[in-house]
XYZ file of N, CA and C in Angstrom:
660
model
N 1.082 39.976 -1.743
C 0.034 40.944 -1.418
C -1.265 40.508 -2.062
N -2.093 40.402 -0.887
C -3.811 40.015 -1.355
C -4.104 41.159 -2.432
N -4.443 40.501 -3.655
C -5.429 41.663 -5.032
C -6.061 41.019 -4.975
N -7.784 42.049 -5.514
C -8.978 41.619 -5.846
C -9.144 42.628 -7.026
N -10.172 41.586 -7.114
C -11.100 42.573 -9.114
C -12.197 42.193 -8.805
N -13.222 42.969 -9.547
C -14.285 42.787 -9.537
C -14.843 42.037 -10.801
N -15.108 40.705 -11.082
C -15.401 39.703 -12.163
C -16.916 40.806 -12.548
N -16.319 40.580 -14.489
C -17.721 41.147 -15.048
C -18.352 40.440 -15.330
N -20.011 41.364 -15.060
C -21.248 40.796 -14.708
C -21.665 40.624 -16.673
N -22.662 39.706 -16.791
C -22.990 39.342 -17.903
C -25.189 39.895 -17.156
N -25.869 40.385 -17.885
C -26.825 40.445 -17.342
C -27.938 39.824 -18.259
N -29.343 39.868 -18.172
C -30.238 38.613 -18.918
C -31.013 39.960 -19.622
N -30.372 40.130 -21.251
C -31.445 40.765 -22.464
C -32.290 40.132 -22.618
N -33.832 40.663 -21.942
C -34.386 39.853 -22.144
C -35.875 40.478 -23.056
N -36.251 40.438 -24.396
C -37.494 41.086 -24.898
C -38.823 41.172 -24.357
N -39.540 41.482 -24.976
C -40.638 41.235 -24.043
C -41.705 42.426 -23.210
N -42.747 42.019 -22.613
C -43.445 43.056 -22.095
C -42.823 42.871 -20.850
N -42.555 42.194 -19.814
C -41.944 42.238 -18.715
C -40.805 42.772 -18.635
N -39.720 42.589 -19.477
C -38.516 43.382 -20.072
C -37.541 42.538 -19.198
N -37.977 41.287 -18.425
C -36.791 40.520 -17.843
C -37.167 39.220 -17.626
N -36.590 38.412 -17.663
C -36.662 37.306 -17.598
C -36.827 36.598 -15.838
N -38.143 35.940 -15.829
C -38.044 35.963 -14.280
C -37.406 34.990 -13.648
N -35.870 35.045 -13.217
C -35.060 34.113 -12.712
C -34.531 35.069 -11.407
N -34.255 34.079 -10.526
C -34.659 34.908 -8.867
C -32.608 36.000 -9.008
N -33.023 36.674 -8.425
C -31.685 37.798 -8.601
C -31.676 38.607 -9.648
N -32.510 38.717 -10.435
C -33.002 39.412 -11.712
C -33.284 40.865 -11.232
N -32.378 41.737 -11.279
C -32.318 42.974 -10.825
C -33.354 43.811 -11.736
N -33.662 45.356 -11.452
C -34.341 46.535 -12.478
C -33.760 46.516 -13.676
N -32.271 46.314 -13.487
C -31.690 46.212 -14.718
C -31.715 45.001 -15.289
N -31.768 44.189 -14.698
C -31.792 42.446 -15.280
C -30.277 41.862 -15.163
N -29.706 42.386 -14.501
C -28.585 41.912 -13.959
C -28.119 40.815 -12.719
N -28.293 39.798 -12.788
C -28.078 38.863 -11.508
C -26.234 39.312 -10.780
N -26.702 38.868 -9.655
C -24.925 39.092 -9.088
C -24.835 39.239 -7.411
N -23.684 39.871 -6.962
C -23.856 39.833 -5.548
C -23.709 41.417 -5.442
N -24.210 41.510 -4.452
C -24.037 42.934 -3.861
C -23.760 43.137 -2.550
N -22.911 44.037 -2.111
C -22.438 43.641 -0.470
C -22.631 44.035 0.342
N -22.791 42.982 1.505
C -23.541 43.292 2.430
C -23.565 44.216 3.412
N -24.161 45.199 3.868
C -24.818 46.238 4.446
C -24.970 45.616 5.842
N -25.406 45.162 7.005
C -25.491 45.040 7.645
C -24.448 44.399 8.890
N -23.632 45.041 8.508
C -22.268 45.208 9.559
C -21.338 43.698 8.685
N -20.466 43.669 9.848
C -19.358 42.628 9.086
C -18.662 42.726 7.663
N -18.064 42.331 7.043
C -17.352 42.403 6.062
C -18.121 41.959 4.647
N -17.758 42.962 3.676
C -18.370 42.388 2.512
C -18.150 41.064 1.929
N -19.548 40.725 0.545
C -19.112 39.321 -0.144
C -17.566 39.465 -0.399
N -16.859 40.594 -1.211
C -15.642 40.604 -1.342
C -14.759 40.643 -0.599
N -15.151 41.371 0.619
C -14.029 41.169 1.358
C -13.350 39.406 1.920
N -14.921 38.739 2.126
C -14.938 37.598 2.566
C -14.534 36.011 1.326
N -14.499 36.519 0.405
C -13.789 35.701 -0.365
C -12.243 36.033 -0.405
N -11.832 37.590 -0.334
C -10.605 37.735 -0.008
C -10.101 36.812 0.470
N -10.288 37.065 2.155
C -9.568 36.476 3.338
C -9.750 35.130 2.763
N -10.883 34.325 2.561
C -10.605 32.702 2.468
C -9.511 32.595 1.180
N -9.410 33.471 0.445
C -7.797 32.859 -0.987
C -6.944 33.109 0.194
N -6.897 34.089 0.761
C -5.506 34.351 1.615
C -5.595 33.371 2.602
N -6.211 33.323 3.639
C -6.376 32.735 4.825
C -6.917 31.634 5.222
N -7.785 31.115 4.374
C -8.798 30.001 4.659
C -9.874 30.389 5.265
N -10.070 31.264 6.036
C -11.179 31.738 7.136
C -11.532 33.265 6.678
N -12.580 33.509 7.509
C -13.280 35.152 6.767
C -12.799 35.853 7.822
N -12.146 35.683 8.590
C -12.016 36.555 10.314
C -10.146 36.459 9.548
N -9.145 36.710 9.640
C -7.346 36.780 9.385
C -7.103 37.227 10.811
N -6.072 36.325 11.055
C -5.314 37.113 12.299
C -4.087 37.523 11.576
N -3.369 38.045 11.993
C -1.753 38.303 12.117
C -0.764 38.030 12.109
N -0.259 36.997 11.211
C 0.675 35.393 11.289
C 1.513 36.035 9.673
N 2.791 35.765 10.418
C 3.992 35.981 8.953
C 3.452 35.095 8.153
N 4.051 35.422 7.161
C 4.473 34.180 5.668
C 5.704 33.154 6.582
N 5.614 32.087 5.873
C 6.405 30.914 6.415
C 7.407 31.755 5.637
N 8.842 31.284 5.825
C 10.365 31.751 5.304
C 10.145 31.381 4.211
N 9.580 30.398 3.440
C 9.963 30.037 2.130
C 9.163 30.502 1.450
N 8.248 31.571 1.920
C 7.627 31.954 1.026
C 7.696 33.351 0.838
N 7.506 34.378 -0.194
C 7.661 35.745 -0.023
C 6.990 36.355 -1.112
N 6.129 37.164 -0.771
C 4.753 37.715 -1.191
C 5.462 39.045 -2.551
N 4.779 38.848 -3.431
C 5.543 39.227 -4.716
C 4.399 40.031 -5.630
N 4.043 41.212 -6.368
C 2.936 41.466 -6.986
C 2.489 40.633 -7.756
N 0.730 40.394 -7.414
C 0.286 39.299 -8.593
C -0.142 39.633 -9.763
N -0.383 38.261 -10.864
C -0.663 39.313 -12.336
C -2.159 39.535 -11.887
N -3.007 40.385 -12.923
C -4.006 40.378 -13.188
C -5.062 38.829 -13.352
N -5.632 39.297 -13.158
C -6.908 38.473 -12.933
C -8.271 39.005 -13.764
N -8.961 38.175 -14.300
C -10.005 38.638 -15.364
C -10.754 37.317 -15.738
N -12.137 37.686 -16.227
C -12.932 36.316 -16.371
C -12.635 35.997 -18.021
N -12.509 35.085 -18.048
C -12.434 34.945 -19.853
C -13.528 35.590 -20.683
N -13.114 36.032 -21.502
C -14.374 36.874 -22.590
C -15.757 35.709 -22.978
N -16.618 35.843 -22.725
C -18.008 34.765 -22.801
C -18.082 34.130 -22.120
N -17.764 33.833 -20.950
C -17.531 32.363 -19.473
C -18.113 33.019 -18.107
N -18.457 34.365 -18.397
C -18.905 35.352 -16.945
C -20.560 34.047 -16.771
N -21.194 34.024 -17.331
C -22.696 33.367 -17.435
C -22.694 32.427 -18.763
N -23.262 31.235 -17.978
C -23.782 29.634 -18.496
C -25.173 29.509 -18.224
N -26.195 29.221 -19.442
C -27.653 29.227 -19.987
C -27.514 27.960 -19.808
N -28.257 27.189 -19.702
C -28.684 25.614 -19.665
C -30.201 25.268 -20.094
N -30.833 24.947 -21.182
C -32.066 25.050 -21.777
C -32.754 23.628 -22.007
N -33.962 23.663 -21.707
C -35.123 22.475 -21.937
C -35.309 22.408 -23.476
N -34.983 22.124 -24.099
C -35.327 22.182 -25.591
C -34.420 23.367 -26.355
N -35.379 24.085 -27.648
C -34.717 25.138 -27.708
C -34.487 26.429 -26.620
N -33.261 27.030 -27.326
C -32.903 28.486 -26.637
C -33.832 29.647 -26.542
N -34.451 29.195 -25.826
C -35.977 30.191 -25.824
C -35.720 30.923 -23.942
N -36.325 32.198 -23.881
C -36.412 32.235 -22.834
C -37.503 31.390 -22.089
N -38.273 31.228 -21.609
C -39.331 30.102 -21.600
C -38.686 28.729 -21.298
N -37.662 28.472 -22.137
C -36.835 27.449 -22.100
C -35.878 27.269 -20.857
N -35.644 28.512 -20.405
C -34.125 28.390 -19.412
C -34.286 27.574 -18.414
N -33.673 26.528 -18.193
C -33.513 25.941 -17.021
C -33.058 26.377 -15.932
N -31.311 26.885 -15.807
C -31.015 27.575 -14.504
C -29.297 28.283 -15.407
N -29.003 29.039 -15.070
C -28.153 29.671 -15.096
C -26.958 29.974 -14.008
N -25.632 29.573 -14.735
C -24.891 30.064 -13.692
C -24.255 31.537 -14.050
N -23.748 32.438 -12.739
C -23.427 33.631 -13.003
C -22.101 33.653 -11.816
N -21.329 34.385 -12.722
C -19.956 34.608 -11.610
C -20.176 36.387 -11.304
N -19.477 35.889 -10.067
C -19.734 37.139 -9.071
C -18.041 38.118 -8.574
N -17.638 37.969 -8.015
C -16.192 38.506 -7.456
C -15.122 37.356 -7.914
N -13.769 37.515 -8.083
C -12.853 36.418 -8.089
C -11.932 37.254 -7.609
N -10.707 36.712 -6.565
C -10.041 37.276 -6.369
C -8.592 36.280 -6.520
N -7.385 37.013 -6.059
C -6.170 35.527 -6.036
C -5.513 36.596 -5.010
N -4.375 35.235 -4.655
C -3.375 35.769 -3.859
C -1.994 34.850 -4.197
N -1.074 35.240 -4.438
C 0.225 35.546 -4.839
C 1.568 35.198 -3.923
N 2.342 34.539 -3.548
C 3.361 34.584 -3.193
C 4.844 33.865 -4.375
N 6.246 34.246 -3.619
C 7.317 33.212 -4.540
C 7.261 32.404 -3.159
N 7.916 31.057 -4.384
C 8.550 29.832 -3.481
C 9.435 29.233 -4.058
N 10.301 29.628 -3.638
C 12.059 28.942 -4.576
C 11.412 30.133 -5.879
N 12.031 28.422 -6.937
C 11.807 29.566 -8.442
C 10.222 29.394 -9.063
N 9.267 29.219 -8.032
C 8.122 29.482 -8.591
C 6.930 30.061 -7.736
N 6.328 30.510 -8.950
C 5.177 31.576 -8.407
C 3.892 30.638 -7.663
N 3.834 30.700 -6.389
C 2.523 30.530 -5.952
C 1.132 30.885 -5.934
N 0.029 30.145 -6.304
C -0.921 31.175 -6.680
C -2.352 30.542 -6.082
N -3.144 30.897 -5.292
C -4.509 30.814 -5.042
C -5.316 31.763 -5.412
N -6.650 31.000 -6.136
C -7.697 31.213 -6.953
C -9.053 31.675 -6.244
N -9.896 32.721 -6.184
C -10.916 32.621 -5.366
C -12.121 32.800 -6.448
N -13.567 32.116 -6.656
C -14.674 33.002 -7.277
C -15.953 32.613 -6.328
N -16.691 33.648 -6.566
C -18.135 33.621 -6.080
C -18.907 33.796 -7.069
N -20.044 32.913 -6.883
C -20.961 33.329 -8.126
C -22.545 32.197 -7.435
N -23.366 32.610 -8.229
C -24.776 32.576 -8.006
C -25.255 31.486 -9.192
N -25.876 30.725 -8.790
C -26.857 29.531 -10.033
C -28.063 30.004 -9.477
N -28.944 30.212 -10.655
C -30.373 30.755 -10.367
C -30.605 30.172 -11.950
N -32.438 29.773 -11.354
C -33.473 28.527 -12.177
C -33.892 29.848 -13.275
N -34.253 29.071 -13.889
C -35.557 29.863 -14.602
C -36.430 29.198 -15.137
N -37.389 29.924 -15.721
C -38.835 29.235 -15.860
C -39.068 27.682 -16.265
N -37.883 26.805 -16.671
C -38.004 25.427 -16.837
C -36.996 25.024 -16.077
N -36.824 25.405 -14.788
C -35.813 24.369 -13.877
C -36.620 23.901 -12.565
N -35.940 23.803 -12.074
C -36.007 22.895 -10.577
C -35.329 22.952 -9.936
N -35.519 22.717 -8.505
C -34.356 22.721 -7.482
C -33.732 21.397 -7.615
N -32.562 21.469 -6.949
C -32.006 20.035 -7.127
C -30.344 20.460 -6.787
N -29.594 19.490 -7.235
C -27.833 19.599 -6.977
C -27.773 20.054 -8.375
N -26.440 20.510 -8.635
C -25.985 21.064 -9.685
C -24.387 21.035 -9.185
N -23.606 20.853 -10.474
C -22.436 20.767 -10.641
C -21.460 22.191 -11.321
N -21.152 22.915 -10.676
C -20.605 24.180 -11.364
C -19.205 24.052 -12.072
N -18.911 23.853 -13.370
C -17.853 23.753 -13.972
C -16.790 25.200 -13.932
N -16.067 25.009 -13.115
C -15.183 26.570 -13.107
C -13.771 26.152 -13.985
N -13.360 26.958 -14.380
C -11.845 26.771 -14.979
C -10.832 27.616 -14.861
N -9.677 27.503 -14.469
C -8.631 28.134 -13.965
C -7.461 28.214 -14.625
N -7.011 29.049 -15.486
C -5.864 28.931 -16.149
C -4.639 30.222 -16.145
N -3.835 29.897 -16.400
C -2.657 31.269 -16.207
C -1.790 31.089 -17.744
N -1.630 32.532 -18.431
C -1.355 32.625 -19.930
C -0.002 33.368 -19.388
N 1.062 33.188 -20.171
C 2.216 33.410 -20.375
C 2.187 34.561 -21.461
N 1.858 35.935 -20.831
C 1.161 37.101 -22.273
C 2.659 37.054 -23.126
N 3.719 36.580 -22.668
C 4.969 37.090 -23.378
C 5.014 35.851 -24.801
N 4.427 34.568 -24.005
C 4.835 34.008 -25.172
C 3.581 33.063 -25.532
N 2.199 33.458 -25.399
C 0.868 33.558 -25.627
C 0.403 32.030 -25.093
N 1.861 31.439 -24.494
C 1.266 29.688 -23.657
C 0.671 29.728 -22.610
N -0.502 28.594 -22.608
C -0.983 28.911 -21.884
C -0.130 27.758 -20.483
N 0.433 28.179 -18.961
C 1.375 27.758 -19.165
C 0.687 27.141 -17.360
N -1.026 26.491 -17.256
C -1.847 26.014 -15.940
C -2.818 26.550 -16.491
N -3.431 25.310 -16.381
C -4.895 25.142 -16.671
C -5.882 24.203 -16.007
N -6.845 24.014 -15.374
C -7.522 23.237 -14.382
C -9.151 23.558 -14.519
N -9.967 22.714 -14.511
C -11.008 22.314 -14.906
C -11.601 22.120 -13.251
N -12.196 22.822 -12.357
C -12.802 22.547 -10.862
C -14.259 22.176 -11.372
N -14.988 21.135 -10.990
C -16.269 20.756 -10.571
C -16.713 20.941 -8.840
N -17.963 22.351 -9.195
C -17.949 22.712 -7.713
C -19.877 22.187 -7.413
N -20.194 21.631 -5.985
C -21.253 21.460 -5.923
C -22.131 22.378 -5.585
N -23.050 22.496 -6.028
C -24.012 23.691 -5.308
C -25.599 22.330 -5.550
N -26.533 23.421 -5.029
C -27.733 22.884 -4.465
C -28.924 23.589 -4.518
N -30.089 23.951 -4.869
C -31.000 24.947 -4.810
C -32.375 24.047 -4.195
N -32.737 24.430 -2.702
C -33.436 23.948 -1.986
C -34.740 23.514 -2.639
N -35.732 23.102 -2.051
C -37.329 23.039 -2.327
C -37.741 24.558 -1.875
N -38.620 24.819 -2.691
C -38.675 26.122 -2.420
C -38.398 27.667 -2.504
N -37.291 27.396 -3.500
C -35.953 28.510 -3.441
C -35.813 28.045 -5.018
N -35.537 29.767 -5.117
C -35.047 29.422 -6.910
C -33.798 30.035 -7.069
N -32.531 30.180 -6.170
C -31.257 30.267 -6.368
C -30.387 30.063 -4.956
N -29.270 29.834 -5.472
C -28.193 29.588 -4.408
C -26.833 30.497 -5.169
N -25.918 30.538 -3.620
C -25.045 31.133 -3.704
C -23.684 29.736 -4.014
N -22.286 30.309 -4.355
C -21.093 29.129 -4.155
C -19.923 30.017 -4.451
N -18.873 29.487 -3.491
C -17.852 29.566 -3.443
C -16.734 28.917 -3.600
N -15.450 29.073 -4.225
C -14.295 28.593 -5.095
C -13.855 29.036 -4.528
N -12.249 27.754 -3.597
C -11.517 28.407 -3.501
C -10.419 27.207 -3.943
N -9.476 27.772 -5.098
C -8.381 26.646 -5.415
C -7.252 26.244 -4.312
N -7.374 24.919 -4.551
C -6.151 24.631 -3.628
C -4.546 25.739 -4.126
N -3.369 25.861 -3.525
C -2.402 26.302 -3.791
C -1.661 25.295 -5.610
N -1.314 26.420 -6.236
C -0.815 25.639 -7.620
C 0.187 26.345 -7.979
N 1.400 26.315 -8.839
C 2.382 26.686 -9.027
C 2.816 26.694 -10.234
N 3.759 28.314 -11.360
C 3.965 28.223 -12.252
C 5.662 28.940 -12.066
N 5.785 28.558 -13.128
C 7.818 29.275 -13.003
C 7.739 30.458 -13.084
N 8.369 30.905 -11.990
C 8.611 32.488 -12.336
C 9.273 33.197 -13.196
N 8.544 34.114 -13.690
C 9.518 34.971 -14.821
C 9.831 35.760 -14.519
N 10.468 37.106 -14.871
C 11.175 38.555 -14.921
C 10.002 39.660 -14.371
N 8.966 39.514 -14.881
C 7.752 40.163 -14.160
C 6.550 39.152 -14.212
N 6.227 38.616 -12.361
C 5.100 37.840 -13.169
C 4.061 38.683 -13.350
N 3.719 40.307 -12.684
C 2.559 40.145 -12.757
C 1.891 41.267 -14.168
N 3.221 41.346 -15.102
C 3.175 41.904 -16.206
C 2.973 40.867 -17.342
N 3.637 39.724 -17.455
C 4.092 38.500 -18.002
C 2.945 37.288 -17.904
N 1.771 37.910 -16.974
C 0.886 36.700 -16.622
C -0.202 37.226 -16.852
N -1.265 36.313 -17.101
C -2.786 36.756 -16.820
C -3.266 35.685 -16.470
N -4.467 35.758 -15.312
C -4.773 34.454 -14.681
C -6.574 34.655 -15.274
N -7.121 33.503 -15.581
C -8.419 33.691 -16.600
C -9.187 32.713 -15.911
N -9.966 32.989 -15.399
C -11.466 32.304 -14.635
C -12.573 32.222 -15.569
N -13.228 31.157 -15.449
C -14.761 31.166 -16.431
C -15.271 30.090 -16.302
N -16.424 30.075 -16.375
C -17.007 28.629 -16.362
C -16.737 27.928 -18.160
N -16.661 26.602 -17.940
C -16.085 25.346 -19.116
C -17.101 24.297 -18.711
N -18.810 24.678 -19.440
C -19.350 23.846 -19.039
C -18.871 22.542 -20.119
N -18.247 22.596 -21.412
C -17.807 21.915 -22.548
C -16.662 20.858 -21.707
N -15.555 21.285 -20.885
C -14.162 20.876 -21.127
C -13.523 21.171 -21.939
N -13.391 22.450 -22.635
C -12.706 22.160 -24.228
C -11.275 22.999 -23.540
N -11.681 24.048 -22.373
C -10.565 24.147 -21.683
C -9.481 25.629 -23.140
N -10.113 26.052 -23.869
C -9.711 26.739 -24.829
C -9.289 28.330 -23.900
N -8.127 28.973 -24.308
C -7.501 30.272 -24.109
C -7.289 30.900 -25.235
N -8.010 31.823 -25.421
C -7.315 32.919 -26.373
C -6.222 33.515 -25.993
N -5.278 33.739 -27.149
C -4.416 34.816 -27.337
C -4.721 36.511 -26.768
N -3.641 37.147 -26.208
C -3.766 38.169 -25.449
C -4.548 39.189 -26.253
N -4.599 39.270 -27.640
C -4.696 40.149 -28.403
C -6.282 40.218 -28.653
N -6.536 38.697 -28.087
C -8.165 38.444 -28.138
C -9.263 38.719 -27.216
N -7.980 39.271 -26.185
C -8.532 39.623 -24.691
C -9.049 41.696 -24.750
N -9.896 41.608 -23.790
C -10.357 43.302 -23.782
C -9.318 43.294 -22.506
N -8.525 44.549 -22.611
C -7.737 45.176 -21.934
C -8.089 45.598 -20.393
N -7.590 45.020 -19.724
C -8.051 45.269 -17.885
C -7.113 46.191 -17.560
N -7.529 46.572 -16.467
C -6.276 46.994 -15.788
C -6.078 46.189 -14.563
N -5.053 46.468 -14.268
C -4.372 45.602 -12.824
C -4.918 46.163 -11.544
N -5.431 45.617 -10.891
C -6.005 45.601 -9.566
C -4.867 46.273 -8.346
């Protein structure tokens, strides 16, 4: 069964007489992110849904193959500090910011196969410049891992380099993640027994905290 969550937003404190930092998606509140779309068709969320499930934003009506059989998934949550990545010209100044990445929705989808859990990964999220960037390509470091809460291992972990692009002209772009299919052993409950942790790793250091280090979600 397709679950979604809504990935938390990190927004830009920013001092000052303007009271925000001017990087394009910079809401009243100073919050960058997606918001969904209004003008008929299916939301950003809905439409990252369908592509973890389906590949496509339109789903038709097609069983699960036999070997596979759709099972509750664990939770899903962005790692604590990985929602938003600063990238700076010098010092950490606002003035300084080059471009920022920000995650938006993540969703997964879940099936068994034999004795292991199948699992596809979805995120959306936004790179937007600020006052010392440029348009250009950019490389979005996402990271994908699944924690074993019973016995705090972390037990899949994956490092995605995603491309994005911000035109001439334009001071943000949108991008979408979607993991290929990956597989962990099933346990007794996975979706009590698991937590699946999204965030950007602009480092590689690829680090998981312990459950105890995590703020408490609830299950989707």
């Amino acid at each position: 069964m397709l679950q979604h969550d809504k990935a938390r937003r990190i927004g830009f404190a920013i001092m000052g007489v303007a009271g925000c930092l001017v990087l394009a998606g910079c809401g009243a509140a100073g919050t960058p992110g997606f918001e969904p779309e209004t003008q008929g068709g299916p939301t950003l969320s809905s439409k990252l849904a369908n592509l973890v499930a389906f590949n496509k934003l339109f789903p038709s009506a097609a069983p699960l193959p036999q070997t596979e059989v759709q099972v509750e998934c664990p939770s899903i949550e962005v790692l604590d500090g990985t929602a938003s990545v600063r990238t700076y010209a010098g010092e950490q100044s606002n003035a300084n910011v080059r471009y920022q990445f920000s995650l938006g929705d993540i969703a997964r989808e879940c099936s068994k196969a034999g004795g292991n859990l199948l699992l596809k990964v979805g995120a959306e999220g936004r790179v937007l410049l600020g006052p010392s960037g440029s348009p250009g390509a950019f490389t979005v470091p996402i990271r994908v891992a699944v924690r074993n809460d019973a016995t705090q291992k972390v037990v899949f972990s994956q490092l995605n380099r995603i491309s994005a692009s911000i035109a001439s002209g334009t001071s943000e772009t949108a991008f979408t993640y979607v993991s290929e299919p990956f597989q962990v052993p099933i346990v007794a409950h996975p979706d009590e027994d698991y937590t699946i942790l999204v965030g950007f790793d602009p480092t590689g250091a690829g680090v998981v905290p312990a459950k105890s280090a995590m703020r408490a979600r609830r299950k989707g």
